[in-house]
Amino acid sequence: EVKLVESGGGLVQPGRSLKLSCAASGFSFNDYWMGWVRQAPGKGLEWIGEINQDSSTINYTPSLKDKFTISRDNAQNTLYLQMSKLGSEDTAIYYCASVSVHYVMDAWGQGASVTVSS
Amino acid sequence: DIQMTQSPASLSASLGETVTIECRASEDIYNGLAWYQQKPGKSPQLLIYNANSLHTGVPSRFSGSGSGTQYSLKINSLQSEDVASYFCQQYYDYPYTFGAGTKLELK
């Protein structure tokens, strides 16, 4: 069974950084693209970006490219999202997801809640 | 960026009814369109990919259609467990973008 478990969320002050992790199991992690999506409270889904199997290609939504960094450790079956210069607009639930051979996110984690507030 | 315009924003329907949700892309996305279902307090779940391909395990009452810039999700014989928000997503070109969502409730 595919399982994705996010961690590292919490309350963070404006301007600070935070790193989320996504532990993957139940599939061959290093064979798949992986991605991040976020959802602000009561709002829709926002695609953050995706990383390929060997980290040679990473695509971001342009508005977040200078703030967020996606990385992965295939030896640890873990995906990461490094977030910097956080503002209140970054308050959201952050989901990691695996990307299928059809280029869509076919398995999602339960989400990590990030609240940016002083 | 490709803009995805989804309608309606909310929808109220009765059990057994057929429901249709629309999604329009700002340019041709060549069937690079997925539909996701998100139940309250849960993660999104993939329903449809390639505009009309049903994801594994998704009930056959869900179907997708469309081409070019116009796509739709149809739910036949609405069930209580279909109460959720539905989002379209284009994955034809980066950055991938989602529609604003449709909240489906029971009448």
PDB file of C-alpha atoms in Angstrom:
ATOM      1  CA  GLU A   1       0.000   0.000   0.000  1.00  0.00           C
ATOM      2  CA  VAL A   2       1.300   3.416  -0.971  1.00  0.00           C
ATOM      3  CA  LYS A   3       1.789   5.603   2.061  1.00  0.00           C
ATOM      4  CA  LEU A   4       2.938   9.214   2.229  1.00  0.00           C
ATOM      5  CA  VAL A   5       3.375  10.863   5.602  1.00  0.00           C
ATOM      6  CA  GLU A   6       4.197  14.542   5.924  1.00  0.00           C
ATOM      7  CA  SER A   7       5.886  15.992   8.996  1.00  0.00           C
ATOM      8  CA  GLY A   8       7.561  19.169  10.148  1.00  0.00           C
ATOM      9  CA  GLY A   9       4.557  21.470  10.127  1.00  0.00           C
ATOM     10  CA  GLY A  10       3.616  23.828  12.924  1.00  0.00           C
ATOM     11  CA  LEU A  11       3.571  27.448  13.991  1.00  0.00           C
ATOM     12  CA  VAL A  12       6.348  29.635  12.604  1.00  0.00           C
ATOM     13  CA  GLN A  13       7.019  33.349  12.875  1.00  0.00           C
ATOM     14  CA  PRO A  14       6.891  35.582   9.793  1.00  0.00           C
ATOM     15  CA  GLY A  15      10.199  35.795   7.969  1.00  0.00           C
ATOM     16  CA  ARG A  16      11.424  32.459   9.333  1.00  0.00           C
ATOM     17  CA  SER A  17      12.084  29.202   7.516  1.00  0.00           C
ATOM     18  CA  LEU A  18      10.610  25.743   7.837  1.00  0.00           C
ATOM     19  CA  LYS A  19      11.382  22.387   6.250  1.00  0.00           C
ATOM     20  CA  LEU A  20       8.697  19.785   5.631  1.00  0.00           C
ATOM     21  CA  SER A  21       9.403  16.109   5.089  1.00  0.00           C
ATOM     22  CA  CYS A  22       7.359  13.447   3.354  1.00  0.00           C
ATOM     23  CA  ALA A  23       8.193   9.842   4.151  1.00  0.00           C
ATOM     24  CA  ALA A  24       7.202   7.421   1.405  1.00  0.00           C
ATOM     25  CA  SER A  25       6.577   3.699   1.608  1.00  0.00           C
ATOM     26  CA  GLY A  26       4.805   0.945  -0.277  1.00  0.00           C
ATOM     27  CA  PHE A  27       6.243   1.752  -3.682  1.00  0.00           C
ATOM     28  CA  SER A  28       9.569   2.187  -5.397  1.00  0.00           C
ATOM     29  CA  PHE A  29      10.164   5.821  -4.415  1.00  0.00           C
ATOM     30  CA  ASN A  30      13.173   6.371  -6.661  1.00  0.00           C
ATOM     31  CA  ASP A  31      11.165   5.436  -9.767  1.00  0.00           C
ATOM     32  CA  TYR A  32       8.664   8.277  -9.478  1.00  0.00           C
ATOM     33  CA  TRP A  33       8.377  12.005  -9.756  1.00  0.00           C
ATOM     34  CA  MET A  34       7.091  13.569  -6.560  1.00  0.00           C
ATOM     35  CA  GLY A  35       5.333  16.852  -5.890  1.00  0.00           C
ATOM     36  CA  TRP A  36       3.913  19.324  -3.382  1.00  0.00           C
ATOM     37  CA  VAL A  37       0.525  21.049  -3.341  1.00  0.00           C
ATOM     38  CA  ARG A  38      -0.817  23.431  -0.733  1.00  0.00           C
ATOM     39  CA  GLN A  39      -4.249  24.579   0.361  1.00  0.00           C
ATOM     40  CA  ALA A  40      -4.856  27.762   2.322  1.00  0.00           C
ATOM     41  CA  PRO A  41      -7.707  27.620   4.872  1.00  0.00           C
ATOM     42  CA  GLY A  42     -11.039  27.423   3.079  1.00  0.00           C
ATOM     43  CA  LYS A  43      -9.378  27.856  -0.309  1.00  0.00           C
ATOM     44  CA  GLY A  44      -8.528  25.783  -3.347  1.00  0.00           C
ATOM     45  CA  LEU A  45      -5.460  23.782  -4.286  1.00  0.00           C
ATOM     46  CA  GLU A  46      -2.207  25.420  -5.368  1.00  0.00           C
ATOM     47  CA  TRP A  47       0.439  23.392  -7.200  1.00  0.00           C
ATOM     48  CA  ILE A  48       3.872  24.169  -5.727  1.00  0.00           C
ATOM     49  CA  GLY A  49       6.159  22.009  -7.825  1.00  0.00           C
ATOM     50  CA  GLU A  50       7.538  18.609  -8.743  1.00  0.00           C
ATOM     51  CA  ILE A  51      10.902  16.866  -8.756  1.00  0.00           C
ATOM     52  CA  ASN A  52      12.017  14.026 -10.982  1.00  0.00           C
ATOM     53  CA  GLN A  53      13.552  10.752  -9.945  1.00  0.00           C
ATOM     54  CA  ASP A  54      17.210  11.818  -9.748  1.00  0.00           C
ATOM     55  CA  SER A  55      16.562  15.460  -8.791  1.00  0.00           C
ATOM     56  CA  SER A  56      17.937  16.686 -12.113  1.00  0.00           C
ATOM     57  CA  THR A  57      14.656  18.402 -12.988  1.00  0.00           C
ATOM     58  CA  ILE A  58      12.581  20.477 -10.584  1.00  0.00           C
ATOM     59  CA  ASN A  59       9.638  22.567 -11.704  1.00  0.00           C
ATOM     60  CA  TYR A  60       8.029  25.256  -9.556  1.00  0.00           C
ATOM     61  CA  THR A  61       5.114  27.587  -9.798  1.00  0.00           C
ATOM     62  CA  PRO A  62       6.863  30.897 -10.593  1.00  0.00           C
ATOM     63  CA  SER A  63       5.517  32.865  -7.627  1.00  0.00           C
ATOM     64  CA  LEU A  64       7.127  30.416  -5.174  1.00  0.00           C
ATOM     65  CA  LYS A  65      10.357  29.616  -6.965  1.00  0.00           C
ATOM     66  CA  ASP A  66      12.488  32.030  -4.929  1.00  0.00           C
ATOM     67  CA  LYS A  67      11.019  30.995  -1.578  1.00  0.00           C
ATOM     68  CA  PHE A  68      10.568  27.250  -1.773  1.00  0.00           C
ATOM     69  CA  THR A  69      13.020  24.454  -2.589  1.00  0.00           C
ATOM     70  CA  ILE A  70      12.011  20.895  -3.337  1.00  0.00           C
ATOM     71  CA  SER A  71      14.504  18.094  -2.804  1.00  0.00           C
ATOM     72  CA  ARG A  72      14.557  14.365  -2.180  1.00  0.00           C
ATOM     73  CA  ASP A  73      16.682  11.658  -0.628  1.00  0.00           C
ATOM     74  CA  ASN A  74      16.098   8.397  -2.457  1.00  0.00           C
ATOM     75  CA  ALA A  75      18.142   6.441   0.076  1.00  0.00           C
ATOM     76  CA  GLN A  76      15.746   7.591   2.786  1.00  0.00           C
ATOM     77  CA  ASN A  77      12.596   7.459   0.602  1.00  0.00           C
ATOM     78  CA  THR A  78      11.914  11.030   1.654  1.00  0.00           C
ATOM     79  CA  LEU A  79      10.755  14.155  -0.128  1.00  0.00           C
ATOM     80  CA  TYR A  80      11.418  17.615   1.287  1.00  0.00           C
ATOM     81  CA  LEU A  81      10.055  21.124   0.989  1.00  0.00           C
ATOM     82  CA  GLN A  82      12.294  23.896   2.299  1.00  0.00           C
ATOM     83  CA  MET A  83      10.338  27.096   2.808  1.00  0.00           C
ATOM     84  CA  SER A  84      11.965  30.449   3.515  1.00  0.00           C
ATOM     85  CA  LYS A  85      10.858  34.045   4.172  1.00  0.00           C
ATOM     86  CA  LEU A  86       7.478  32.788   5.260  1.00  0.00           C
ATOM     87  CA  GLY A  87       4.540  35.153   5.397  1.00  0.00           C
ATOM     88  CA  SER A  88       0.934  34.876   6.493  1.00  0.00           C
ATOM     89  CA  GLU A  89       0.009  34.025   2.906  1.00  0.00           C
ATOM     90  CA  ASP A  90       1.938  30.760   3.310  1.00  0.00           C
ATOM     91  CA  THR A  91      -0.406  29.531   6.039  1.00  0.00           C
ATOM     92  CA  ALA A  92      -1.829  26.343   4.555  1.00  0.00           C
ATOM     93  CA  ILE A  93      -1.964  22.602   4.611  1.00  0.00           C
ATOM     94  CA  TYR A  94       0.911  21.211   2.577  1.00  0.00           C
ATOM     95  CA  TYR A  95       0.416  17.912   0.771  1.00  0.00           C
ATOM     96  CA  CYS A  96       3.039  15.728  -0.819  1.00  0.00           C
ATOM     97  CA  ALA A  97       1.998  13.452  -3.644  1.00  0.00           C
ATOM     98  CA  SER A  98       3.432  10.852  -5.964  1.00  0.00           C
ATOM     99  CA  VAL A  99       3.188  11.493  -9.668  1.00  0.00           C
ATOM    100  CA  SER A 100       1.960   8.616 -11.796  1.00  0.00           C
ATOM    101  CA  VAL A 101       3.211   7.561 -15.219  1.00  0.00           C
ATOM    102  CA  HIS A 102       0.266   9.588 -16.522  1.00  0.00           C
ATOM    103  CA  TYR A 103       1.777  12.756 -14.986  1.00  0.00           C
ATOM    104  CA  VAL A 104      -0.961  13.179 -12.391  1.00  0.00           C
ATOM    105  CA  MET A 105      -0.813  13.065  -8.598  1.00  0.00           C
ATOM    106  CA  ASP A 106      -2.262   9.659  -7.848  1.00  0.00           C
ATOM    107  CA  ALA A 107      -1.421   9.264  -4.161  1.00  0.00           C
ATOM    108  CA  TRP A 108      -1.459  11.976  -1.518  1.00  0.00           C
ATOM    109  CA  GLY A 109      -0.300  12.314   2.051  1.00  0.00           C
ATOM    110  CA  GLN A 110      -2.574  13.439   4.855  1.00  0.00           C
ATOM    111  CA  GLY A 111      -1.058  16.916   4.823  1.00  0.00           C
ATOM    112  CA  ALA A 112       1.079  19.020   7.162  1.00  0.00           C
ATOM    113  CA  SER A 113      -0.400  22.166   8.641  1.00  0.00           C
ATOM    114  CA  VAL A 114       1.766  25.291   8.583  1.00  0.00           C
ATOM    115  CA  THR A 115       0.672  28.455  10.367  1.00  0.00           C
ATOM    116  CA  VAL A 116       2.689  31.615   9.937  1.00  0.00           C
ATOM    117  CA  SER A 117       1.978  34.023  12.747  1.00  0.00           C
ATOM    118  CA  SER A 118       3.751  36.081  15.363  1.00  0.00           C
TER     119      SER A 118
ATOM    120  CA  ASP B   1       0.359  30.330 -16.970  1.00  0.00           C
ATOM    121  CA  ILE B   2      -2.724  28.436 -18.113  1.00  0.00           C
ATOM    122  CA  GLN B   3      -5.811  29.609 -16.234  1.00  0.00           C
ATOM    123  CA  MET B   4      -8.484  27.063 -15.309  1.00  0.00           C
ATOM    124  CA  THR B   5     -12.002  28.388 -14.869  1.00  0.00           C
ATOM    125  CA  GLN B   6     -14.274  25.951 -13.080  1.00  0.00           C
ATOM    126  CA  SER B   7     -18.055  26.178 -12.753  1.00  0.00           C
ATOM    127  CA  PRO B   8     -20.215  26.224 -10.844  1.00  0.00           C
ATOM    128  CA  ALA B   9     -18.501  27.215  -7.606  1.00  0.00           C
ATOM    129  CA  SER B  10     -21.143  25.341  -5.665  1.00  0.00           C
ATOM    130  CA  LEU B  11     -23.852  22.899  -6.501  1.00  0.00           C
ATOM    131  CA  SER B  12     -26.750  21.358  -4.653  1.00  0.00           C
ATOM    132  CA  ALA B  13     -28.249  18.122  -5.970  1.00  0.00           C
ATOM    133  CA  SER B  14     -30.488  15.273  -4.837  1.00  0.00           C
ATOM    134  CA  LEU B  15     -29.556  11.645  -4.359  1.00  0.00           C
ATOM    135  CA  GLY B  16     -29.770   9.761  -7.639  1.00  0.00           C
ATOM    136  CA  GLU B  17     -29.419  12.911  -9.709  1.00  0.00           C
ATOM    137  CA  THR B  18     -26.834  13.423 -12.449  1.00  0.00           C
ATOM    138  CA  VAL B  19     -24.385  16.256 -11.862  1.00  0.00           C
ATOM    139  CA  THR B  20     -22.003  17.963 -14.286  1.00  0.00           C
ATOM    140  CA  ILE B  21     -19.066  20.192 -13.420  1.00  0.00           C
ATOM    141  CA  GLU B  22     -17.290  22.209 -16.099  1.00  0.00           C
ATOM    142  CA  CYS B  23     -13.715  23.355 -16.481  1.00  0.00           C
ATOM    143  CA  ARG B  24     -12.415  25.715 -19.130  1.00  0.00           C
ATOM    144  CA  ALA B  25      -8.742  26.242 -19.883  1.00  0.00           C
ATOM    145  CA  SER B  26      -7.345  29.536 -21.150  1.00  0.00           C
ATOM    146  CA  GLU B  27      -5.679  27.649 -24.009  1.00  0.00           C
ATOM    147  CA  ASP B  28      -5.740  24.205 -25.560  1.00  0.00           C
ATOM    148  CA  ILE B  29      -4.451  21.651 -23.026  1.00  0.00           C
ATOM    149  CA  TYR B  30      -4.730  18.623 -25.323  1.00  0.00           C
ATOM    150  CA  ASN B  31      -6.560  16.451 -22.788  1.00  0.00           C
ATOM    151  CA  GLY B  32      -3.949  17.040 -20.089  1.00  0.00           C
ATOM    152  CA  LEU B  33      -6.734  17.350 -17.547  1.00  0.00           C
ATOM    153  CA  ALA B  34      -7.344  15.613 -14.251  1.00  0.00           C
ATOM    154  CA  TRP B  35     -10.207  15.704 -11.772  1.00  0.00           C
ATOM    155  CA  TYR B  36      -9.761  15.323  -8.019  1.00  0.00           C
ATOM    156  CA  GLN B  37     -12.276  14.793  -5.247  1.00  0.00           C
ATOM    157  CA  GLN B  38     -11.671  16.193  -1.780  1.00  0.00           C
ATOM    158  CA  LYS B  39     -13.953  15.229   1.065  1.00  0.00           C
ATOM    159  CA  PRO B  40     -14.145  17.527   4.105  1.00  0.00           C
ATOM    160  CA  GLY B  41     -10.996  17.276   6.210  1.00  0.00           C
ATOM    161  CA  LYS B  42      -9.355  14.812   3.833  1.00  0.00           C
ATOM    162  CA  SER B  43      -6.670  14.848   1.171  1.00  0.00           C
ATOM    163  CA  PRO B  44      -7.581  15.163  -2.501  1.00  0.00           C
ATOM    164  CA  GLN B  45      -8.048  11.907  -4.383  1.00  0.00           C
ATOM    165  CA  LEU B  46      -7.540  11.371  -8.094  1.00  0.00           C
ATOM    166  CA  LEU B  47     -10.707  10.525 -10.033  1.00  0.00           C
ATOM    167  CA  ILE B  48      -9.961  11.078 -13.712  1.00  0.00           C
ATOM    168  CA  TYR B  49      -6.816  11.639 -15.777  1.00  0.00           C
ATOM    169  CA  ASN B  50      -6.226  12.313 -19.471  1.00  0.00           C
ATOM    170  CA  ALA B  51      -9.642  14.009 -19.429  1.00  0.00           C
ATOM    171  CA  ASN B  52     -11.593  10.754 -19.609  1.00  0.00           C
ATOM    172  CA  SER B  53      -9.625   7.892 -18.027  1.00  0.00           C
ATOM    173  CA  LEU B  54     -11.004   6.568 -14.758  1.00  0.00           C
ATOM    174  CA  HIS B  55      -8.405   6.098 -12.022  1.00  0.00           C
ATOM    175  CA  THR B  56      -8.169   2.659 -10.445  1.00  0.00           C
ATOM    176  CA  GLY B  57     -10.889   1.995  -7.925  1.00  0.00           C
ATOM    177  CA  VAL B  58     -13.042   4.999  -8.831  1.00  0.00           C
ATOM    178  CA  PRO B  59     -16.729   4.098  -9.250  1.00  0.00           C
ATOM    179  CA  SER B  60     -17.983   4.007 -12.819  1.00  0.00           C
ATOM    180  CA  ARG B  61     -20.656   6.618 -12.074  1.00  0.00           C
ATOM    181  CA  PHE B  62     -17.840   9.145 -12.478  1.00  0.00           C
ATOM    182  CA  SER B  63     -16.856  10.059 -16.015  1.00  0.00           C
ATOM    183  CA  GLY B  64     -14.870  12.755 -17.732  1.00  0.00           C
ATOM    184  CA  SER B  65     -15.102  14.210 -21.198  1.00  0.00           C
ATOM    185  CA  GLY B  66     -14.006  17.129 -23.296  1.00  0.00           C
ATOM    186  CA  SER B  67     -11.207  18.324 -25.514  1.00  0.00           C
ATOM    187  CA  GLY B  68      -9.343  21.474 -26.412  1.00  0.00           C
ATOM    188  CA  THR B  69     -10.228  24.036 -23.775  1.00  0.00           C
ATOM    189  CA  GLN B  70     -13.553  22.622 -22.501  1.00  0.00           C
ATOM    190  CA  TYR B  71     -13.840  19.686 -20.112  1.00  0.00           C
ATOM    191  CA  SER B  72     -16.449  18.261 -17.816  1.00  0.00           C
ATOM    192  CA  LEU B  73     -16.878  15.811 -14.973  1.00  0.00           C
ATOM    193  CA  LYS B  74     -20.172  13.952 -14.746  1.00  0.00           C
ATOM    194  CA  ILE B  75     -21.456  12.065 -11.735  1.00  0.00           C
ATOM    195  CA  ASN B  76     -24.338   9.724 -12.499  1.00  0.00           C
ATOM    196  CA  SER B  77     -26.778   8.645  -9.819  1.00  0.00           C
ATOM    197  CA  LEU B  78     -25.391  10.855  -7.065  1.00  0.00           C
ATOM    198  CA  GLN B  79     -24.595   9.069  -3.813  1.00  0.00           C
ATOM    199  CA  SER B  80     -24.260  10.557  -0.329  1.00  0.00           C
ATOM    200  CA  GLU B  81     -20.548   9.730  -0.295  1.00  0.00           C
ATOM    201  CA  ASP B  82     -20.057  12.012  -3.310  1.00  0.00           C
ATOM    202  CA  VAL B  83     -20.524  15.089  -1.138  1.00  0.00           C
ATOM    203  CA  ALA B  84     -17.154  16.759  -1.578  1.00  0.00           C
ATOM    204  CA  SER B  85     -15.276  19.467  -3.393  1.00  0.00           C
ATOM    205  CA  TYR B  86     -14.062  18.745  -6.893  1.00  0.00           C
ATOM    206  CA  PHE B  87     -11.055  20.295  -8.580  1.00  0.00           C
ATOM    207  CA  CYS B  88      -9.811  20.159 -12.141  1.00  0.00           C
ATOM    208  CA  GLN B  89      -6.102  20.439 -12.900  1.00  0.00           C
ATOM    209  CA  GLN B  90      -4.237  20.946 -16.134  1.00  0.00           C
ATOM    210  CA  TYR B  91      -0.929  19.155 -16.504  1.00  0.00           C
ATOM    211  CA  TYR B  92      -0.277  19.977 -20.126  1.00  0.00           C
ATOM    212  CA  ASP B  93       2.183  22.741 -19.332  1.00  0.00           C
ATOM    213  CA  TYR B  94       4.160  24.019 -16.355  1.00  0.00           C
ATOM    214  CA  PRO B  95       3.238  25.456 -13.994  1.00  0.00           C
ATOM    215  CA  TYR B  96       0.398  23.019 -13.499  1.00  0.00           C
ATOM    216  CA  THR B  97      -2.727  24.827 -12.358  1.00  0.00           C
ATOM    217  CA  PHE B  98      -5.965  23.942 -10.607  1.00  0.00           C
ATOM    218  CA  GLY B  99      -9.467  25.232 -11.016  1.00  0.00           C
ATOM    219  CA  ALA B 100     -10.973  27.043  -8.027  1.00  0.00           C
ATOM    220  CA  GLY B 101     -13.129  24.064  -7.145  1.00  0.00           C
ATOM    221  CA  THR B 102     -16.788  23.084  -6.996  1.00  0.00           C
ATOM    222  CA  LYS B 103     -18.436  22.307  -3.679  1.00  0.00           C
ATOM    223  CA  LEU B 104     -21.103  19.655  -4.106  1.00  0.00           C
ATOM    224  CA  GLU B 105     -23.802  19.344  -1.462  1.00  0.00           C
ATOM    225  CA  LEU B 106     -26.953  17.310  -1.092  1.00  0.00           C
ATOM    226  CA  LYS B 107     -30.272  19.030  -1.568  1.00  0.00           C
TER     227      LYS B 107
END
